[in-house]
Amino acid sequence: MKATLTIDQGNSYAKATLFFGDKPEKRVRAATMSLQDIVRMTAGTHIDGVIYCSVGGDGRSDLPAHLHEISDGPAIELTPATPVPVRIAYATPQTLGLDRVAAAAGAAHLFPGEPLLIADAGTALTLDALGADATFIGGNIAPGIKLRLRALHEYTGRLPEVSKHGDVPVFGHDTETAIRSGAIRGVAADIAAAYSAAANEYGATRIVLTGGDAETIEPFIQELIPEASVQRVSSLVPIGLNRILYYNENI
């Protein structure tokens, strides 16, 4: 079975995922990731293909220059020009986040023929509509939980910095719970509203939920729209990157 590697440089962390066929077998996450980290992770495994994706494009990693040292097969750095297994109906595809493209490719692979709302709850919250014909229709970007909590502390005079962990009542009973509930329930409300719009406009039948805060936010989405089918997929972006790799090269 072919072994492939996906590397996703996000806003807060870099994630490397080792696949055997379609199955993610090993994942490493770190604030920064070097070639040496990848070599240690894949020690003893023959890598047949690798794909790298960054949302920053700021040169923070030297990995793109060393992809051919990782793989004996295809070595791809995902760019807006890379062919992908979804159709992009976005007015400015060159500015479309590559993680959003990868998530769409992953969702289209996992739920073929279904119109979907893809919600990636990370540093930023992205809400993207995917048509039944695997067309990336477009979406919205909003602050995620972490950004909301940090902004309330940094841009006000007296509000404290609050963790996302703890009580999340419908209405806060003190300042800490008021901030936490406002951030977490606010993100859940954004997702619920986007799903309702996607269902009305494009016939969306499912929310595909991913990102670092997916587990935190899932019960609050179900509380708001209990009729919705919510599928949490922890490795959606790596799965999509792996599909893009296979789409580009016969490995």
Coordinates of C-alpha atoms in Angstrom, one line a residue:
M1 CA 0.0 0.0 0.0
K2 CA 1.3 3.5 -0.9
A3 CA 2.5 5.7 1.9
T4 CA 1.9 9.5 1.4
L5 CA 2.5 12.5 3.6
T6 CA 0.5 15.7 3.8
I7 CA 1.9 18.9 5.5
D8 CA -0.5 21.7 6.4
Q9 CA 1.0 24.9 7.7
G10 CA -1.9 26.7 9.4
N11 CA -2.2 30.0 11.2
S12 CA -1.3 28.5 14.6
Y13 CA 0.2 25.1 14.0
A14 CA 1.8 22.9 11.3
K15 CA 0.3 19.5 10.9
A16 CA 1.9 16.5 9.2
T17 CA -0.2 13.4 8.5
L18 CA 1.1 10.1 7.3
F19 CA -1.4 8.1 5.1
F20 CA -1.4 4.5 4.0
G21 CA -3.8 4.7 1.0
D22 CA -6.8 6.7 2.1
K23 CA -6.3 6.1 5.8
P24 CA -4.5 8.6 8.0
E25 CA -2.3 6.6 10.3
K26 CA -0.1 9.1 12.1
R27 CA -0.3 12.8 12.8
V28 CA 2.1 15.3 14.3
R29 CA 1.3 18.9 15.3
A30 CA 3.7 21.6 16.2
A31 CA 4.0 25.4 16.2
T32 CA 6.9 25.0 13.7
M33 CA 8.0 22.0 11.8
S34 CA 11.4 21.3 10.2
L35 CA 12.7 18.8 7.8
Q36 CA 14.3 17.0 10.7
D37 CA 10.9 16.6 12.4
I38 CA 9.5 15.1 9.2
V39 CA 12.4 12.7 8.9
R40 CA 11.9 11.5 12.5
M41 CA 8.2 11.1 11.9
T42 CA 8.6 9.0 8.8
A43 CA 11.6 7.0 9.9
G44 CA 11.4 3.5 8.4
T45 CA 8.6 4.4 6.0
H46 CA 9.1 4.7 2.2
I47 CA 7.2 7.8 1.2
D48 CA 5.6 7.6 -2.2
G49 CA 4.3 11.2 -2.4
V50 CA 4.2 14.4 -0.4
I51 CA 2.1 17.5 -0.6
Y52 CA 2.6 20.8 1.3
C53 CA 0.1 23.5 1.9
S54 CA 0.4 26.8 3.7
V55 CA -2.2 29.4 4.5
G56 CA 0.4 32.0 5.3
G57 CA 2.7 32.1 2.3
D58 CA 5.1 34.1 4.5
G59 CA 8.2 31.9 4.1
R60 CA 8.1 30.8 7.7
S61 CA 9.0 27.2 6.7
D62 CA 11.9 25.8 4.7
L63 CA 10.0 22.6 4.0
P64 CA 8.8 23.5 0.5
A65 CA 12.4 23.6 -0.7
H66 CA 13.1 20.1 0.7
L67 CA 10.0 18.2 -0.4
H68 CA 11.9 16.0 -2.9
E69 CA 14.1 14.9 0.0
I70 CA 11.1 13.6 1.8
S71 CA 9.5 11.6 -1.0
D72 CA 10.8 9.3 -3.7
G73 CA 7.7 10.1 -5.7
P74 CA 5.7 13.2 -6.4
A75 CA 6.4 16.3 -4.3
I76 CA 3.8 19.0 -4.6
E77 CA 3.5 22.4 -3.1
L78 CA -0.2 23.4 -3.4
T79 CA -0.8 26.7 -5.1
P80 CA -3.8 28.3 -6.7
A81 CA -2.6 26.9 -10.0
T82 CA -2.5 23.3 -8.8
P83 CA -5.3 21.1 -10.4
V84 CA -7.8 20.0 -7.8
P85 CA -10.7 17.6 -7.8
V86 CA -13.3 20.3 -7.1
R87 CA -14.5 23.1 -9.4
I88 CA -13.7 26.6 -8.0
A89 CA -16.6 29.1 -8.6
Y90 CA -14.8 31.8 -6.7
A91 CA -14.3 35.3 -8.2
T92 CA -10.8 35.5 -6.9
P93 CA -9.4 32.0 -6.8
Q94 CA -5.8 33.3 -6.4
T95 CA -6.8 34.7 -3.0
L96 CA -8.8 31.6 -1.9
G97 CA -7.2 30.0 1.2
L98 CA -5.6 26.7 0.2
D99 CA -6.8 25.1 3.4
R100 CA -10.4 25.9 2.3
V101 CA -9.7 24.2 -1.1
A102 CA -8.2 21.2 0.6
A103 CA -11.2 20.9 3.0
A104 CA -13.6 21.1 0.1
A105 CA -11.6 18.3 -1.7
G106 CA -11.8 16.2 1.4
A107 CA -15.5 16.8 2.0
A108 CA -16.3 16.0 -1.7
H109 CA -14.3 12.7 -1.4
L110 CA -16.0 11.7 1.9
F111 CA -19.6 12.7 0.9
P112 CA -19.7 12.4 -2.9
G113 CA -22.8 13.9 -4.6
E114 CA -24.0 15.7 -1.4
P115 CA -24.4 19.5 -1.1
L116 CA -22.6 20.5 2.0
L117 CA -21.7 23.3 4.4
I118 CA -18.0 22.9 5.4
A119 CA -17.3 24.6 8.8
D120 CA -13.6 24.8 9.8
A121 CA -13.5 26.1 13.4
G122 CA -9.9 27.1 13.9
T123 CA -8.1 30.4 14.5
A124 CA -10.5 31.7 11.9
L125 CA -13.9 30.3 11.3
T126 CA -14.5 29.5 7.6
L127 CA -18.0 28.6 6.4
D128 CA -18.0 27.3 2.8
A129 CA -20.8 25.9 0.6
L130 CA -20.0 22.9 -1.6
G131 CA -22.5 22.0 -4.4
A132 CA -23.6 18.4 -5.1
D133 CA -21.5 18.5 -8.2
A134 CA -18.3 19.3 -6.1
T135 CA -18.4 23.0 -7.0
F136 CA -16.8 25.3 -4.4
I137 CA -19.5 28.0 -4.3
G138 CA -18.0 30.4 -1.8
G139 CA -18.2 31.2 1.8
N140 CA -17.6 33.4 4.8
I141 CA -14.6 34.1 7.1
A142 CA -15.1 35.2 10.7
P143 CA -13.0 35.1 13.9
G144 CA -12.8 31.8 15.7
I145 CA -13.2 31.2 19.4
K146 CA -9.6 32.0 20.3
L147 CA -9.6 35.3 18.3
R148 CA -12.9 36.4 19.9
L149 CA -11.7 35.7 23.4
R150 CA -8.4 37.5 22.7
A151 CA -10.0 40.5 21.0
L152 CA -12.3 41.1 23.9
H153 CA -9.4 41.2 26.2
E154 CA -7.0 43.2 24.1
Y155 CA -9.4 45.8 22.7
T156 CA -11.2 46.6 25.9
G157 CA -10.0 48.3 29.1
R158 CA -11.2 45.8 31.7
L159 CA -12.4 42.5 30.2
P160 CA -10.1 39.6 31.3
E161 CA -8.5 37.0 29.2
V162 CA -10.7 33.9 29.4
S163 CA -10.1 30.3 28.5
K164 CA -12.5 28.4 26.2
H165 CA -12.6 25.7 28.9
G166 CA -15.4 25.9 31.5
D167 CA -19.1 26.6 31.9
V168 CA -20.9 27.8 28.8
P169 CA -24.4 28.8 30.0
V170 CA -27.0 30.2 27.6
F171 CA -26.5 33.5 29.5
G172 CA -23.3 34.1 31.5
H173 CA -23.7 34.4 35.2
D174 CA -20.5 36.4 35.7
T175 CA -18.0 38.1 33.4
E176 CA -16.0 35.0 32.7
T177 CA -18.9 32.9 31.6
A178 CA -20.4 35.9 29.7
I179 CA -17.3 36.2 27.6
R180 CA -16.9 32.4 27.1
S181 CA -20.5 31.9 26.2
G182 CA -20.5 34.9 23.9
A183 CA -17.5 33.5 22.0
I184 CA -18.4 29.8 21.8
R185 CA -22.1 30.3 21.3
G186 CA -21.5 33.0 18.8
V187 CA -19.4 30.7 16.7
A188 CA -22.1 28.0 16.9
A189 CA -24.7 30.6 15.9
D190 CA -22.6 31.6 12.9
I191 CA -22.4 28.0 11.8
A192 CA -26.1 27.4 12.3
A193 CA -27.1 30.5 10.3
A194 CA -24.7 29.6 7.5
Y195 CA -26.2 26.1 7.3
S196 CA -29.7 27.4 7.2
A197 CA -28.7 29.7 4.3
A198 CA -26.8 26.9 2.5
A199 CA -29.8 24.5 2.9
N200 CA -32.2 27.1 1.5
E201 CA -30.0 28.3 -1.3
Y202 CA -28.1 25.1 -2.4
G203 CA -30.0 22.3 -0.7
A204 CA -27.2 21.5 1.8
T205 CA -28.0 18.3 3.7
R206 CA -25.0 18.1 6.1
I207 CA -22.5 20.2 8.1
V208 CA -19.0 18.8 7.8
L209 CA -17.2 20.2 10.9
T210 CA -13.5 20.3 11.3
G211 CA -10.8 22.4 13.0
G212 CA -9.2 22.6 16.4
D213 CA -12.4 23.8 18.0
A214 CA -14.8 21.3 16.3
E215 CA -15.2 19.2 19.4
T216 CA -15.9 22.2 21.6
I217 CA -18.5 23.7 19.2
E218 CA -20.4 20.6 18.0
P219 CA -22.9 20.3 20.9
F220 CA -23.9 23.9 20.7
I221 CA -24.5 23.6 16.9
Q222 CA -26.7 20.5 17.6
E223 CA -28.5 22.5 20.3
L224 CA -29.4 25.3 17.9
I225 CA -30.3 23.0 14.9
P226 CA -31.1 19.6 16.2
E227 CA -32.4 18.5 12.8
A228 CA -29.1 19.0 11.1
S229 CA -26.7 16.2 10.3
V230 CA -23.3 17.3 11.7
Q231 CA -20.3 15.1 10.7
R232 CA -17.1 15.9 12.6
V233 CA -14.0 15.0 10.6
S234 CA -10.8 15.8 12.5
S235 CA -8.5 15.2 9.5
L236 CA -10.5 16.9 6.8
V237 CA -7.8 19.1 5.4
P238 CA -5.2 16.3 5.3
I239 CA -7.7 14.0 3.6
G240 CA -8.3 16.7 1.0
L241 CA -4.6 17.2 0.5
N242 CA -4.1 13.5 0.0
R243 CA -6.8 13.4 -2.6
I244 CA -5.3 16.4 -4.4
L245 CA -1.9 14.5 -4.4
Y246 CA -3.5 11.4 -5.9
Y247 CA -5.5 13.6 -8.4
N248 CA -2.2 15.1 -9.7
E249 CA 0.0 12.1 -9.8
N250 CA -0.6 8.4 -10.4
I251 CA 1.2 7.1 -7.4

